[in-house]
GROMACS .gro file of C-alpha atoms in nm:
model
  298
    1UNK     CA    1  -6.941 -11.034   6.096
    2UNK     CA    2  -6.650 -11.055   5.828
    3UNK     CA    3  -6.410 -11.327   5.901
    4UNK     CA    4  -6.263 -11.524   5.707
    5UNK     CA    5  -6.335 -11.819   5.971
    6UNK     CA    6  -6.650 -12.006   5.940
    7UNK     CA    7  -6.786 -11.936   6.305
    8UNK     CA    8  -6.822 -12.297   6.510
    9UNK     CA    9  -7.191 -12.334   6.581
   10UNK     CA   10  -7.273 -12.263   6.994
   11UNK     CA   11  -7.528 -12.413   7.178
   12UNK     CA   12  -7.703 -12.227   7.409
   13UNK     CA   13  -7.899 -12.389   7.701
   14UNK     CA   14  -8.156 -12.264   7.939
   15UNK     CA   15  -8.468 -11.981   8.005
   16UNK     CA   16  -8.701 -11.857   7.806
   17UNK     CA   17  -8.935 -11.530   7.879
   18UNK     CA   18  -9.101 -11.272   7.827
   19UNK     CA   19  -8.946 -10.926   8.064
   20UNK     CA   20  -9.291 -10.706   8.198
   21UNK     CA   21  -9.162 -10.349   8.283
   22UNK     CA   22  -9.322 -10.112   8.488
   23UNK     CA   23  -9.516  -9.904   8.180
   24UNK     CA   24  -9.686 -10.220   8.066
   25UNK     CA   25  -9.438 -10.301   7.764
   26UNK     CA   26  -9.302 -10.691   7.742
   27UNK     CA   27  -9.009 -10.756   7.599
   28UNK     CA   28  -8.850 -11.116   7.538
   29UNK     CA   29  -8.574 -11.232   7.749
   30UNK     CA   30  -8.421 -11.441   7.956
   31UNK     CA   31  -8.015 -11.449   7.979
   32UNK     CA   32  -7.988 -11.746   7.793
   33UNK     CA   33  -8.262 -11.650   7.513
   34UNK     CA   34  -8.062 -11.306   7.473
   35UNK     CA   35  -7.731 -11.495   7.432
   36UNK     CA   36  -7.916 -11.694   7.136
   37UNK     CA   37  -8.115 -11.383   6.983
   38UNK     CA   38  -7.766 -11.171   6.975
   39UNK     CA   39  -7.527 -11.470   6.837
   40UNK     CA   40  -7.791 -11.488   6.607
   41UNK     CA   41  -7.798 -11.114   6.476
   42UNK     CA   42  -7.402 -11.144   6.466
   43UNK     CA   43  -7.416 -11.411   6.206
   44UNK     CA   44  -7.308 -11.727   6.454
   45UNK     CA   45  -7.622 -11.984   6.411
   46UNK     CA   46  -7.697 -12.088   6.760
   47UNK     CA   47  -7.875 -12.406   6.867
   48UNK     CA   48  -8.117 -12.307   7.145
   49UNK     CA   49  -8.230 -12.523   7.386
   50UNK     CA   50  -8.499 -12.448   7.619
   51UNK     CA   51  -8.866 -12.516   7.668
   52UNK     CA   52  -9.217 -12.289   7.602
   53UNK     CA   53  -9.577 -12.358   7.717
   54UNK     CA   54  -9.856 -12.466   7.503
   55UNK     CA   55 -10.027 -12.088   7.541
   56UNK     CA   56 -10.068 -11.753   7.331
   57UNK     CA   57  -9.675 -11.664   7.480
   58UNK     CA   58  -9.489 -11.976   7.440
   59UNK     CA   59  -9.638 -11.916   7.068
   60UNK     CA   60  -9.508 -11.572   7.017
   61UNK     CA   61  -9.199 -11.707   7.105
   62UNK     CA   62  -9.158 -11.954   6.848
   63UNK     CA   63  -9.306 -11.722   6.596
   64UNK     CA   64  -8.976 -11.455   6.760
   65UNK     CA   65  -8.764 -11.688   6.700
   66UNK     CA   66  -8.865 -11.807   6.335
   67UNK     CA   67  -8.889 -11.423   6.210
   68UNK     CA   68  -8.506 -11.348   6.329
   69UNK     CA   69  -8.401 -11.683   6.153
   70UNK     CA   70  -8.340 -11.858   6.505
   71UNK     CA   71  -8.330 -12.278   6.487
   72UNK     CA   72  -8.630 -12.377   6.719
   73UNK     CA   73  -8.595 -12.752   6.654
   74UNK     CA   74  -8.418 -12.727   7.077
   75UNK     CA   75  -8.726 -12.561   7.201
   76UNK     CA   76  -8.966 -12.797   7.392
   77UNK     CA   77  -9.347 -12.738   7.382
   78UNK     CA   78  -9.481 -12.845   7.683
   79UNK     CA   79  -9.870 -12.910   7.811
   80UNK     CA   80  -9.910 -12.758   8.186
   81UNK     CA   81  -9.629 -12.494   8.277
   82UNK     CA   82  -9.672 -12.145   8.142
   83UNK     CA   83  -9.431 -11.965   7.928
   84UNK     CA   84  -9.209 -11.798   8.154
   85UNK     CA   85  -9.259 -11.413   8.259
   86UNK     CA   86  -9.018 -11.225   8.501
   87UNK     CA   87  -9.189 -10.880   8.658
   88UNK     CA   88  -8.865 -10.640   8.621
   89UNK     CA   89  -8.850 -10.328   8.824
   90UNK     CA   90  -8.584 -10.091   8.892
   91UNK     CA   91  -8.381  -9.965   9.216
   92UNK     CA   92  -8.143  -9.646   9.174
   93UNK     CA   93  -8.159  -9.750   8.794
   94UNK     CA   94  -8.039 -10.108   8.837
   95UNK     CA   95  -8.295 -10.392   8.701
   96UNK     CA   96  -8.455 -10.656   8.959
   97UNK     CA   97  -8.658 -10.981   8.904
   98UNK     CA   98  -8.895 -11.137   8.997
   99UNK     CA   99  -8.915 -11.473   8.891
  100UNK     CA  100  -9.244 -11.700   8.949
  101UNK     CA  101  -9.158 -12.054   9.000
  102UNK     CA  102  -9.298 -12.359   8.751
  103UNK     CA  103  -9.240 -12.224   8.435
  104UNK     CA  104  -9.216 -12.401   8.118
  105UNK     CA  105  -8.820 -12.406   8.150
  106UNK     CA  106  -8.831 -12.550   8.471
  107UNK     CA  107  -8.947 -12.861   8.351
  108UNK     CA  108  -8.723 -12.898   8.047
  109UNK     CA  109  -8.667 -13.263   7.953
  110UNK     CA  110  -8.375 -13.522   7.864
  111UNK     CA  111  -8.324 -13.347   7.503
  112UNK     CA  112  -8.223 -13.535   7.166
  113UNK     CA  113  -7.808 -13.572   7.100
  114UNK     CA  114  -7.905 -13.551   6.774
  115UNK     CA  115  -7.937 -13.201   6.782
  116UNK     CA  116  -7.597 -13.071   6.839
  117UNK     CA  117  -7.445 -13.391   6.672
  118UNK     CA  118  -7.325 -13.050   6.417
  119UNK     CA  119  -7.123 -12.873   6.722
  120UNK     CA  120  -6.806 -12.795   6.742
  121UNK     CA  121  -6.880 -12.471   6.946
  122UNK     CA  122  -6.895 -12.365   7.301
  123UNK     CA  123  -7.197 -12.443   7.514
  124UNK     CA  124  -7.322 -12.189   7.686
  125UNK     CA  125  -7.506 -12.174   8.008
  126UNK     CA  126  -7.608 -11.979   8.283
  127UNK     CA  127  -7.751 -12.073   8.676
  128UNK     CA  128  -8.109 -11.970   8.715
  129UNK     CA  129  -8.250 -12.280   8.460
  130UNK     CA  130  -8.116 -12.532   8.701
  131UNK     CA  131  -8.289 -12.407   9.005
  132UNK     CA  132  -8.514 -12.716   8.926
  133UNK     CA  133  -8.462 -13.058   8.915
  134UNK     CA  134  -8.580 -13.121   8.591
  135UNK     CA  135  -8.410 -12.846   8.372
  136UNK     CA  136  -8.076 -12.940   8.604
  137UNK     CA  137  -8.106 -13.317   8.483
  138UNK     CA  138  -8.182 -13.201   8.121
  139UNK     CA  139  -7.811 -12.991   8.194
  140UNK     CA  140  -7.634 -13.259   8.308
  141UNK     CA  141  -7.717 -13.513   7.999
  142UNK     CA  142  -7.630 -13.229   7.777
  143UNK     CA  143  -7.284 -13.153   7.980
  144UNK     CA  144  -7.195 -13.530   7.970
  145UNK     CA  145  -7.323 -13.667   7.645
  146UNK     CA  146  -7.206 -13.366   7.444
  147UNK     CA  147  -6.836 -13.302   7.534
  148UNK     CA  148  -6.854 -12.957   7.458
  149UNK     CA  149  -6.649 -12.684   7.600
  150UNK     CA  150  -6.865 -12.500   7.812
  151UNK     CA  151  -6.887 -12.079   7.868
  152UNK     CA  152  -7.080 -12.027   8.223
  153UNK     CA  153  -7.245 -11.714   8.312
  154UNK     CA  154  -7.269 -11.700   8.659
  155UNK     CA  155  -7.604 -11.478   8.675
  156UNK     CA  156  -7.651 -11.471   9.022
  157UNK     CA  157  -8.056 -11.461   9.076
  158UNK     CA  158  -8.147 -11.482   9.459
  159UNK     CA  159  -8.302 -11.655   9.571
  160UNK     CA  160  -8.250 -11.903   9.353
  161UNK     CA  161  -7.883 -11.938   9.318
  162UNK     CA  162  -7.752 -12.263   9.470
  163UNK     CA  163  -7.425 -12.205   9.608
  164UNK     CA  164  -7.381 -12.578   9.668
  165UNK     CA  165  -7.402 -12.614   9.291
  166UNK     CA  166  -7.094 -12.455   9.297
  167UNK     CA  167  -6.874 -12.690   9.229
  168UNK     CA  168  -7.037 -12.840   8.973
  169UNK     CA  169  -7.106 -12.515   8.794
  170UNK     CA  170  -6.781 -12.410   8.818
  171UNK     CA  171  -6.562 -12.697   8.742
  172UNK     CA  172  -6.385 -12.747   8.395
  173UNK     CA  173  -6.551 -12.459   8.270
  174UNK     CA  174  -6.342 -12.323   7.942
  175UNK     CA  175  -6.458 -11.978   8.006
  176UNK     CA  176  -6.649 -11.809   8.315
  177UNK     CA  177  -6.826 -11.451   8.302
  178UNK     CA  178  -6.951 -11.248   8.592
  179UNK     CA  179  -6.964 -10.927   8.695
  180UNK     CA  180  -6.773 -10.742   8.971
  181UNK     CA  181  -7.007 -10.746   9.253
  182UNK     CA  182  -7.049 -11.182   9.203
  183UNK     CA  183  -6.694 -11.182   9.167
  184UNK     CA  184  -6.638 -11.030   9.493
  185UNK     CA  185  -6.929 -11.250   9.642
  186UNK     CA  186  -6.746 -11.585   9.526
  187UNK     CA  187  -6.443 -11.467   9.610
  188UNK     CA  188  -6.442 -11.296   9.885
  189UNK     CA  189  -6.219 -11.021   9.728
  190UNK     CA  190  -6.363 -10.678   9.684
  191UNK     CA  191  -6.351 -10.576   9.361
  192UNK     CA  192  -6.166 -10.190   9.315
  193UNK     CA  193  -5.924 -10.244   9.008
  194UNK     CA  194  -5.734 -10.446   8.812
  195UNK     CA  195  -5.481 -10.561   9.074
  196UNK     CA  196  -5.832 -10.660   9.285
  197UNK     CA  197  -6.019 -10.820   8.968
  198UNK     CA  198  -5.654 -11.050   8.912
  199UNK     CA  199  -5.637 -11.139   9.287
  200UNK     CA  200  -6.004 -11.223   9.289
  201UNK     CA  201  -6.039 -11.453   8.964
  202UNK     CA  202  -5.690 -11.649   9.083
  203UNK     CA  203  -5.870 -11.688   9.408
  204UNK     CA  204  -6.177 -11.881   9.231
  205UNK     CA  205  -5.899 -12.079   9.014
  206UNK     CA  206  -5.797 -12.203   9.356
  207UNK     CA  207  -6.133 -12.306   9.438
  208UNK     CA  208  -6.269 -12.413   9.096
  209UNK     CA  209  -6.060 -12.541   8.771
  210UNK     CA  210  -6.159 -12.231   8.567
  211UNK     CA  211  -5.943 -12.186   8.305
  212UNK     CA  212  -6.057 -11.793   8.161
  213UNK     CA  213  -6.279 -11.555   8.284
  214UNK     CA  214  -6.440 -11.231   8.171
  215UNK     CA  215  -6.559 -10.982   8.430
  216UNK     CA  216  -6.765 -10.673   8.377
  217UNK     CA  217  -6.771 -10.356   8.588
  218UNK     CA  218  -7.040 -10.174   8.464
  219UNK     CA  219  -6.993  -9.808   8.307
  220UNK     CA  220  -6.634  -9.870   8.433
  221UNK     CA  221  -6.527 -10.144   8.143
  222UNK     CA  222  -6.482 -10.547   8.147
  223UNK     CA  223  -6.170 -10.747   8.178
  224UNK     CA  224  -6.021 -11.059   8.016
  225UNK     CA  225  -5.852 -11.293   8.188
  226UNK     CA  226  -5.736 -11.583   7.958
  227UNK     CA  227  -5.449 -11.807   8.061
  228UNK     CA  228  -5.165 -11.566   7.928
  229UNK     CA  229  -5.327 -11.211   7.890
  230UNK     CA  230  -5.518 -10.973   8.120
  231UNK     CA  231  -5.677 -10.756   7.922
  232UNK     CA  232  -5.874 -10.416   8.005
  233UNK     CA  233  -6.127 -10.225   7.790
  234UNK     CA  234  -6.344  -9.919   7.909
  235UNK     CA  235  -6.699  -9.877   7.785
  236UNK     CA  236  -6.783  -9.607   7.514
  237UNK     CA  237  -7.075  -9.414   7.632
  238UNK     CA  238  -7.410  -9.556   7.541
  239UNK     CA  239  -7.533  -9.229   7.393
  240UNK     CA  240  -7.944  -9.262   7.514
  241UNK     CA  241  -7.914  -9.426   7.801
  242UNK     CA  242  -8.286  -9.673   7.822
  243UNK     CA  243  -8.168  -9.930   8.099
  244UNK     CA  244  -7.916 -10.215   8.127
  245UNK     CA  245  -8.141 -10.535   8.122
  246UNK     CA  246  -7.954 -10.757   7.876
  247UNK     CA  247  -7.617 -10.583   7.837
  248UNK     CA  248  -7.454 -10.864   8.001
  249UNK     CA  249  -7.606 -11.109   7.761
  250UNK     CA  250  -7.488 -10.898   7.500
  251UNK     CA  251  -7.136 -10.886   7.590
  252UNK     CA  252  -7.163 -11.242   7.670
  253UNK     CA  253  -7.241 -11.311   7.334
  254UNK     CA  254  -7.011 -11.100   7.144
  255UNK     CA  255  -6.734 -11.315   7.329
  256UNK     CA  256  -6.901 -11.593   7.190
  257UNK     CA  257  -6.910 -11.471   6.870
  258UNK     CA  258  -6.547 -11.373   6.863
  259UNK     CA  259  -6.429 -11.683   6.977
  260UNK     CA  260  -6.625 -11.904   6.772
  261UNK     CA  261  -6.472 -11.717   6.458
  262UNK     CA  262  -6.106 -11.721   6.637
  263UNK     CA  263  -6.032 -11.318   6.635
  264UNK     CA  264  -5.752 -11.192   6.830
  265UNK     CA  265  -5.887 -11.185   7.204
  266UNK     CA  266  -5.825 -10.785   7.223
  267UNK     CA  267  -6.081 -10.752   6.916
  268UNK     CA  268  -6.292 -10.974   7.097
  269UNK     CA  269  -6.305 -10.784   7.413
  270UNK     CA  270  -6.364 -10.446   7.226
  271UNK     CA  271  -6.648 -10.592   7.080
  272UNK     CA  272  -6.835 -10.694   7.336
  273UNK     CA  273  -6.815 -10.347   7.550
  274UNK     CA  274  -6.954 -10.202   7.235
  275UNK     CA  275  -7.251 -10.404   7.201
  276UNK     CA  276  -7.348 -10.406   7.552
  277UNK     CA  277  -7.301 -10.007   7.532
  278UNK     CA  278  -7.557 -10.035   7.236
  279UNK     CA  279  -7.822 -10.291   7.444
  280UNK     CA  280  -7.799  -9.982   7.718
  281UNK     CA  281  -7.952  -9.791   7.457
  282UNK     CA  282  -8.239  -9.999   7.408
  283UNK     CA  283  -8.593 -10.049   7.617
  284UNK     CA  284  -8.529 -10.422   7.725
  285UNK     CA  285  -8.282 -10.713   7.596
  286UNK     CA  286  -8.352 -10.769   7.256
  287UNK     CA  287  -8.425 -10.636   6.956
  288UNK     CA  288  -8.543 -10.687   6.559
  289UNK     CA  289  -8.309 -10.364   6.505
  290UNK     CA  290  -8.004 -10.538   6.319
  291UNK     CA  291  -7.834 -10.217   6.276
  292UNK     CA  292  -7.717 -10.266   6.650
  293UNK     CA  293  -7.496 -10.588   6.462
  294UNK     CA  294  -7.306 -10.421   6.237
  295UNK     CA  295  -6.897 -10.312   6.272
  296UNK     CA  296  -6.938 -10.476   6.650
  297UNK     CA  297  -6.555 -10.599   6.582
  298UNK     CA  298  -6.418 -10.331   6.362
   0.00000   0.00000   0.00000
């Protein structure tokens, strides 16, 4: 990136993985992990928090993380639950997981304020880590002891999205991101245009005290709704087309990005269509390839 702002460091909290695809290739992932990998490859140092297993995976992780430059000092090493591994598949082109339970991020622990005592960034989270009671304890420490505004991805994963959590989730997030069909399942508003994706974020700002929101609709475009713009921007064509696991993580992150270094939210927007349209051209979430970085905001 060239700014003239020194980004804000982000903290980024939850799961771990490694993606197995149908022809045998594994890929690392995890929403939250992708977030970290691609705020890392767009020059904003992340802190990620998370947990690994004490196996041959959790170890390729670390050794992931410390080739790309990524601070591990967040990442918990733990004796008993594997590494996590999600089985992706796809239906009419669109990914599906399946996600074993007792992983190593499932049983994250209370983690050390010293580590983002250097944060004056966003902290980023998503739903799936606190399906358990441990990693959702770890959460709520961080939440409370850290202050930090925090940027919630939504991420529906059945079955383990806990609608009760809700609330919680929800409530005094800075900045919310989901995509048109959880929009429409949280609101109850189907989700056509921009007149429908308006009506259905001001619905969940009745229900929730969500102060911005970012919504993606697929090949269509995203929108950004902050508290005194709506703002539209189609998606340029992804050229090779490999499959979408991990474009929302990248566009996620570009917003991220853009608003830890403070550019105009219309630049910011922009940017993060055209990185996701450049994951779409990739075989999983992440990649060493840091040609995909460059000019994301020009």
């Amino acid at each position: 990136m060239h700014d003239t702002v020194t980004p804000s460091r982000p903290i980024v909290f939850g799961e771990v993985l490694f993606d197995h695809f149908p022809d045998g290739k594994r890929v690392l992932g995890g929403a939250p992990f992708n977030v970290a990998w691609n705020l890392q490859g767009l020059g904003v140092r992340p802190l990620f928090l998370s947990a690994v297993g004490e196996d041959s995976e959790g170890t390729a992780i670390l050794d992931a993380m410390d080739s790309w430059g990524l601070d591990d000092r967040g990442v918990q090493r733990l004796n008993g639950p594997p590494t996590g591994n999600v089985q992706v598949s796809f239906v009419d082109g669109q990914p599906e997981y399946e996600i074993p339970a007792g992983q190593a991020w499932d049983s994250m622990g209370k983690i050390d304020s010293s580590l983002w005592s250097d944060s004056a960034g966003l902290l980023y989270h998503g739903s799936l880590a606190l399906r358990s009671e441990s990693t959702r304890e770890s959460w709520r420490h961080l939440v409370r002891e850290s202050g930090l505004a925090r940027f919630v991805d939504v991420n529906i994963r059945d079955p383990y999205f806990d609608e009760s959590m809700l609330g919680e989730l929800l409530n005094g997030a800075k900045w919310v991101k989901l995509n048109d069909e959880e929009l429409h399942r949280l609101s109850d508003v189907a989700v056509t245009d921009q007149s429908s994706v308006v009506a259905g974020i001001e619905t969940l700002k009745s229900r929730y005290e969500v102060h911005n929101a970012v919504v993606t609709c697929g090949s269509q475009g995203a929108y950004a709704i902050a508290e005194s713009e709506i703002l539209f921007e189609p998606a340029p064509s992804p050229g090779v087309m490999q499959d979408t696991v991990g474009a929302g993580d990248a566009f996620a992150s570009a917003i991220i990005a853009g608003l830890a270094s403070e550019l105009p939210l219309p630049q910011i927007l922009a940017g993060a269509v055209r990185l996701a349209a450049r994951v779409c051209g990739l075989h999983g979430a992440t990649s060493a390839d840091r040609d995909i970085y460059q000019s994301v905001f020009e």
